[in-house]
Coordinates of C-alpha atoms and ligand atoms in Angstrom, one line a residue:
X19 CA 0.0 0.0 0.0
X20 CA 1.3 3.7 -1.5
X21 CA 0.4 6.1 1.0
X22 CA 1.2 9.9 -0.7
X23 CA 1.1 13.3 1.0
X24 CA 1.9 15.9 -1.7
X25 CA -1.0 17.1 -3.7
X26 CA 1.5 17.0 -7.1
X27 CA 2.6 13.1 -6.3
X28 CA -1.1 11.9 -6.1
X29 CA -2.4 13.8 -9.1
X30 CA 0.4 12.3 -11.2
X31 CA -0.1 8.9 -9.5
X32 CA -4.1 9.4 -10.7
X33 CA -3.0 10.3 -13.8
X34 CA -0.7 7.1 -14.4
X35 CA -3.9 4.3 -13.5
X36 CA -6.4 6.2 -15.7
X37 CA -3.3 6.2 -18.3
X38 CA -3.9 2.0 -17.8
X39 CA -7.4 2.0 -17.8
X40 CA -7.7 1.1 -13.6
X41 CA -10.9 1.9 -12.4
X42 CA -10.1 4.3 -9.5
X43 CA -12.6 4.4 -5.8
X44 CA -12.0 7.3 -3.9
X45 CA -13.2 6.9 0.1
X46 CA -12.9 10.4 1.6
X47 CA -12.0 10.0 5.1
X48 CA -10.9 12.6 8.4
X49 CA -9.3 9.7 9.7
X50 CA -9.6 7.6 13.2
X51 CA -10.9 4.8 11.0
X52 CA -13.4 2.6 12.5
X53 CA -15.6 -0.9 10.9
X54 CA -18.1 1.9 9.2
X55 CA -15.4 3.3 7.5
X56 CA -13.2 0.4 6.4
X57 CA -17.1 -0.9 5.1
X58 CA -16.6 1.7 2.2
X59 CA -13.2 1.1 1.8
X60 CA -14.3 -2.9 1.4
X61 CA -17.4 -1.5 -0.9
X62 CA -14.6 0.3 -3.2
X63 CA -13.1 -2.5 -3.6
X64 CA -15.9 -4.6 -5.0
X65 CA -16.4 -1.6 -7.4
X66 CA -13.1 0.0 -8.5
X67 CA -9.5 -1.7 -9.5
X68 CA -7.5 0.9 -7.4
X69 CA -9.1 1.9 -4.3
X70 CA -7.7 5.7 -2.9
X71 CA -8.2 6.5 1.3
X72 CA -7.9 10.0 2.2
X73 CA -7.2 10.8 5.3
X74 CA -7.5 14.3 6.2
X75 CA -9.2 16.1 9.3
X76 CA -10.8 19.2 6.8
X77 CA -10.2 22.5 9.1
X78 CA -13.1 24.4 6.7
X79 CA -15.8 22.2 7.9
X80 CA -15.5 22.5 12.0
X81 CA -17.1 26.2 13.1
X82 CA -14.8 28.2 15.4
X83 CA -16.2 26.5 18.7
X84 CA -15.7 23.3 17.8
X85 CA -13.5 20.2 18.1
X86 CA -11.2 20.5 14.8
X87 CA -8.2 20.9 17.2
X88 CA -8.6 17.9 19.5
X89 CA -10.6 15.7 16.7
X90 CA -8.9 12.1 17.0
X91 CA -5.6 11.9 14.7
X92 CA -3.9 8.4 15.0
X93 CA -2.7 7.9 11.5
X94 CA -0.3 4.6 12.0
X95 CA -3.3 2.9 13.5
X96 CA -5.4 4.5 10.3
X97 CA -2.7 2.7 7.9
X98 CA -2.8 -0.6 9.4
X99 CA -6.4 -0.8 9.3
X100 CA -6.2 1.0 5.4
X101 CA -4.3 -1.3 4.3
X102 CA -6.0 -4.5 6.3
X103 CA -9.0 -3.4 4.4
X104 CA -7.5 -3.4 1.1
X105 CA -6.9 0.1 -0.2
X106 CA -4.1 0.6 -2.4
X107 CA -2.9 3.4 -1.7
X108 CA -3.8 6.5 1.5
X109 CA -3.6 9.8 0.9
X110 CA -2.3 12.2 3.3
X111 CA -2.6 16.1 2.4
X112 CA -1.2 18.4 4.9
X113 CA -3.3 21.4 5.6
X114 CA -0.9 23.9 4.5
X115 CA -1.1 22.6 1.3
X116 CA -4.8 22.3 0.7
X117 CA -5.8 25.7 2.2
X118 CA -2.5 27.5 1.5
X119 CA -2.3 31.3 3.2
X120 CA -4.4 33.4 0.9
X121 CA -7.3 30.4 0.0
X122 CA -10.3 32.0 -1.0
X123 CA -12.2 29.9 -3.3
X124 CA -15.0 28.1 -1.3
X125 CA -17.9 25.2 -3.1
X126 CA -21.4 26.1 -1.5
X127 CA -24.4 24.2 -2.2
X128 CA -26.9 26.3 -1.2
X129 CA -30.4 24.6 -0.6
X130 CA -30.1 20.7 0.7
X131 CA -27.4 22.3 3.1
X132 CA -29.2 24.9 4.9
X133 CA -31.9 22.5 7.2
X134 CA -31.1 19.6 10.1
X135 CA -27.2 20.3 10.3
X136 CA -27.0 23.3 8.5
X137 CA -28.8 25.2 10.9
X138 CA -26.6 24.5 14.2
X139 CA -23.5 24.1 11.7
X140 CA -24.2 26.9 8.8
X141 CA -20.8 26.5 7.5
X142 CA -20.2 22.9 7.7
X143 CA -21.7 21.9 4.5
X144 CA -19.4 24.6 2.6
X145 CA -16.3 23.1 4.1
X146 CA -17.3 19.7 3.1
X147 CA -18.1 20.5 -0.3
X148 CA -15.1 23.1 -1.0
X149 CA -12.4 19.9 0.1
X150 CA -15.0 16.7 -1.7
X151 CA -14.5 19.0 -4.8
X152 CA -10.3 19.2 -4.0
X153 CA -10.6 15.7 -3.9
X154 CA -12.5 14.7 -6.9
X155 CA -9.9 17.3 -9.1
X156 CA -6.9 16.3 -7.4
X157 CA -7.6 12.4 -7.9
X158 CA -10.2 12.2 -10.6
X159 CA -11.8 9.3 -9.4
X160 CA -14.2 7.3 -11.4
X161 CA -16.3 6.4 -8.1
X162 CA -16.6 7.9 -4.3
X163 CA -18.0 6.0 -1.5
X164 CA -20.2 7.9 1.3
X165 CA -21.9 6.9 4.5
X166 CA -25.4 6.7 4.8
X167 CA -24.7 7.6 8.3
X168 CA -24.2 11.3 6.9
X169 CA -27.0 11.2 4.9
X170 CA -27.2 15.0 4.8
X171 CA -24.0 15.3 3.5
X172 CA -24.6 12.5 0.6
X173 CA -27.3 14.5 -0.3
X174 CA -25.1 17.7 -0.9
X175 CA -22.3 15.8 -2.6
X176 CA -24.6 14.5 -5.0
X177 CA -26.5 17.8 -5.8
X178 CA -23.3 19.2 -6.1
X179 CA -21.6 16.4 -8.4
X180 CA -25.1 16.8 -10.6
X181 CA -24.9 20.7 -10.5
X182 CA -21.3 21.3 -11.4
X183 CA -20.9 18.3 -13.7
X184 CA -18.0 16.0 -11.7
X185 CA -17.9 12.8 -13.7
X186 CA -17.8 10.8 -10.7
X187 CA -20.5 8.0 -9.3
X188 CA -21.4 8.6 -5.6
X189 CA -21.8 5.5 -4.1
X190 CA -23.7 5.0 -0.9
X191 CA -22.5 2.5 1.8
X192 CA -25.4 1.6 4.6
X193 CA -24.6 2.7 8.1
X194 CA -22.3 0.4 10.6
X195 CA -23.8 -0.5 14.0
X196 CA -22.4 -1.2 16.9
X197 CA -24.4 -4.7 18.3
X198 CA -26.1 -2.8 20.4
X199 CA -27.7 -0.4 17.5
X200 CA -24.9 2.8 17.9
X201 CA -24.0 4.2 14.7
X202 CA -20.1 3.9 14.1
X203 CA -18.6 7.5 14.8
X204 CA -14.9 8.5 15.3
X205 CA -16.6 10.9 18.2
X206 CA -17.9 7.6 20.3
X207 CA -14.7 7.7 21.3
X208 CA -15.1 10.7 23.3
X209 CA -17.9 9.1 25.2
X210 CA -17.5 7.7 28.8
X211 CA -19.1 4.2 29.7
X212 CA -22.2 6.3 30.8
X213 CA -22.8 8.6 28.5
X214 CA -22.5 6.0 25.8
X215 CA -25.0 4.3 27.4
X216 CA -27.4 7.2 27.1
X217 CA -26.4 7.8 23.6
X218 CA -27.9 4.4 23.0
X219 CA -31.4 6.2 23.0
X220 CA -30.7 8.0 19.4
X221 CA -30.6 4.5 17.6
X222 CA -33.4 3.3 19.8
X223 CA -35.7 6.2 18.8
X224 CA -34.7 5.8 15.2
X225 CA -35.7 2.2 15.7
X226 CA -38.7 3.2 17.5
X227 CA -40.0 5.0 15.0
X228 CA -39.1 2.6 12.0
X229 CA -41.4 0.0 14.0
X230 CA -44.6 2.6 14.2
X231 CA -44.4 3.3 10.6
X232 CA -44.6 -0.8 9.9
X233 CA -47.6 -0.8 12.2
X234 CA -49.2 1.4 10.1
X235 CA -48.3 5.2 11.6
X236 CA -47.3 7.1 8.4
X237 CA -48.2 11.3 10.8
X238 CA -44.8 12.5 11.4
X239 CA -45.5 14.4 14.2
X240 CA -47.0 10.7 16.1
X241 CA -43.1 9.8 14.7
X242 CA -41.6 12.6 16.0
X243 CA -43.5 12.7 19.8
X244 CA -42.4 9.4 20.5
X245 CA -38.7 9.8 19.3
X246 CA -38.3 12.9 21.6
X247 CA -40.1 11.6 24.7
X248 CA -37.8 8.6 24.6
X249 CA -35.0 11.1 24.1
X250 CA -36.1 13.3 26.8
X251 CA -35.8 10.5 29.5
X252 CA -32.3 10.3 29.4
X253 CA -30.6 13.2 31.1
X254 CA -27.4 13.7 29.8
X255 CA -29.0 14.2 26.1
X256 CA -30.4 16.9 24.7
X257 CA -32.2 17.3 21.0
X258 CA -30.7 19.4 18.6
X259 CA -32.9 18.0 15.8
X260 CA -35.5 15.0 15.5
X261 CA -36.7 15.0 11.7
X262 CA -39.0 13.5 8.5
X263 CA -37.3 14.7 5.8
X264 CA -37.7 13.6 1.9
X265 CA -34.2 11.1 2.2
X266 CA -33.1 13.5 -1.4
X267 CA -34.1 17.3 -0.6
X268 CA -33.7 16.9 2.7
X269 CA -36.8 19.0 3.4
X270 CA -39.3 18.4 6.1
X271 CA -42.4 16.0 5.0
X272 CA -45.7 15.5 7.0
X273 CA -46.3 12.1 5.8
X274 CA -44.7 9.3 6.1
X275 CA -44.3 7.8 2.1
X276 CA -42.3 4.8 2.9
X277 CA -39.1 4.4 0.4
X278 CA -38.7 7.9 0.3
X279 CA -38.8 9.5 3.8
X280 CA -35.9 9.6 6.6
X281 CA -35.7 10.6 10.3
X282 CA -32.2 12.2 11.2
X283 CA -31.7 13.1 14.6
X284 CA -29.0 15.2 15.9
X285 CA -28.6 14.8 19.5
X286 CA -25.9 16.6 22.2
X287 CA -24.7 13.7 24.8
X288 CA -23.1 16.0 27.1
X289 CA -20.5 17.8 25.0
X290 CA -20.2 15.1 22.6
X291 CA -22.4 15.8 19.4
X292 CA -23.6 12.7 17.6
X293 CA -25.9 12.4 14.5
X294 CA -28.0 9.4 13.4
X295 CA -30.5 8.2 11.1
X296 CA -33.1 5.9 9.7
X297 CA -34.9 5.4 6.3
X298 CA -38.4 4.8 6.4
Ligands
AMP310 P1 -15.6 10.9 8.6 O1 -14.3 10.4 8.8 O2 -16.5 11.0 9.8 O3 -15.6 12.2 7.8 O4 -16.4 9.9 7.7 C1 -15.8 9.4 6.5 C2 -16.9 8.6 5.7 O5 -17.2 7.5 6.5 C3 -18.2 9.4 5.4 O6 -18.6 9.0 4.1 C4 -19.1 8.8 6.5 O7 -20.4 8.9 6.1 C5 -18.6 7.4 6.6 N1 -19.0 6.8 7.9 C6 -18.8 7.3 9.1 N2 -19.4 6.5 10.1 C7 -20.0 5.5 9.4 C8 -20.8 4.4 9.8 N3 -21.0 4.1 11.1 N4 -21.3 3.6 8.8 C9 -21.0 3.8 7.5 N5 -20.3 4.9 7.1 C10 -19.8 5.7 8.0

């Protein structure tokens, strides 16, 4: 396994495989790889012929109060597991070199962004988009895996890819539990024994919901009562967002049509913020 920090050597290293006709993946990562993530990186390798990790902790998508500086950065571990998963090759951009002193060109999609995250987090989606698009032009990939997990920002990607005509395929990988139901995130690791188990509720309420529209509850507001009164027993969590939102525009729908509809939830577990969701 390659693993290539300069922006110059992977663009020529891109350039070389499509010169032979390999199928590239790209899995965009910020690193402090868990199973959800190497599941994309296994994904991309059922699709693709050369399968490209980034690992790079984007400073453009964290807003000035939050946790870019002490995000989890353990990238010796992150090339073991890499390379245990089969990619072929990691890439490592340093920031000075992505957002050199005087960057000022920024990629905004402005309408799936702006509800669920994009309220608490209004430049979030911008930063995520401006450093996808960096990506996709620095390695050209044929095909980019996402998580499901982020289903707000697969959304955006894909509106954006559609709107400013990258010849890439998104590809969407289904969200990796824990047994107990927690969705995969680098920031469970900030979590204590306890308030992971209070966390537990976000998945449960997902789930809770998922069962009512089986049984035949299709009013999102039922939906969303029950997912926030579960929610509301535990004390160490608080609500930031519990929503029924078309799973493409990401806007708000007040019935359930089942195939198409989605309930995120973004939920503070003490100072730990996790996100989570279910399709309906
Ligand atoms: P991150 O490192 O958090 O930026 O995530 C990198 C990629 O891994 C994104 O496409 C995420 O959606 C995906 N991902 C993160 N957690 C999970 C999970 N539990 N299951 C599946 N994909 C995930």
């Amino acid at each position: 396994m390659q693993v290539i920090a300069s922006i110059f050597d992977m663009q020529s290293t891109a350039e070389n495989l499509r010169s032979k006709d390999r199928l590239i993946g790209l899995v965009p990562t910020m690193g402090a790889l868990h199973e959800g993530h190497l599941s994309l990186i296994r994904l991309a390798k059922e699709r693709a012929d050369t399968v490209i990790v980034s690992v790079f902790v984007n400073p453009t998508q964290f807003g000035p109060s939050e946790d870019y500086t002490n995000y989890p950065r353990d990238l010796g571990r992150d090339l073991d597991l890499c390379e245990k998963a089969g990619a072929d090759l990691v890439f490592t951009p340093a920031v000075e070199e992505m957002y050199p002193k005087g960057f000022s060109t920024y990629v905004s999609e402005e309408l799936i962004s702006k509800p669920l995250c994009g309220i608490s987090r209004p430049a979030h989606f911008r930063g995520v988009t401006t450093v996808v698009a960096k990506l996709f032009n620095i390695v050209r990939p044929d095909l980019a895996v996402f998580g499901q997990k982020d289903a707000q920002q697969i959304a955006v990607i894909k509106k954006m890819v559609n709107d400013l005509h990258f010849c890439v395929d998104i590809v969407t990988a289904p969200t990796v539990r824990e047994p107990d139901g927690l969705a995969m995130s680098s920031r469970n690791r900030y979590l204590t024994a306890t308030q992971r188990g209070e966390a537990l509720v976000i998945s449960q309420a997902l789930h809770k919901a998922k069962e009512m529209v089986e049984s035949g509850v299709h009013n999102t507001d039922r939906l969303i009562a029950e997912a926030t009164h579960l929610m509301g027993n535990r004390r160490r969590v608080r609500v930031i967002y519990a929503s029924i939102v078309d799973r493409c525009t990401m806007e708000a729908v007040r019935e359930v049509l089942p195939g198409k509809a989605m309930m995120a939830i973004a939920a503070w577990v003490d100072e730990v913020r996790l996100i989570d969701n279910i399709l309906l």
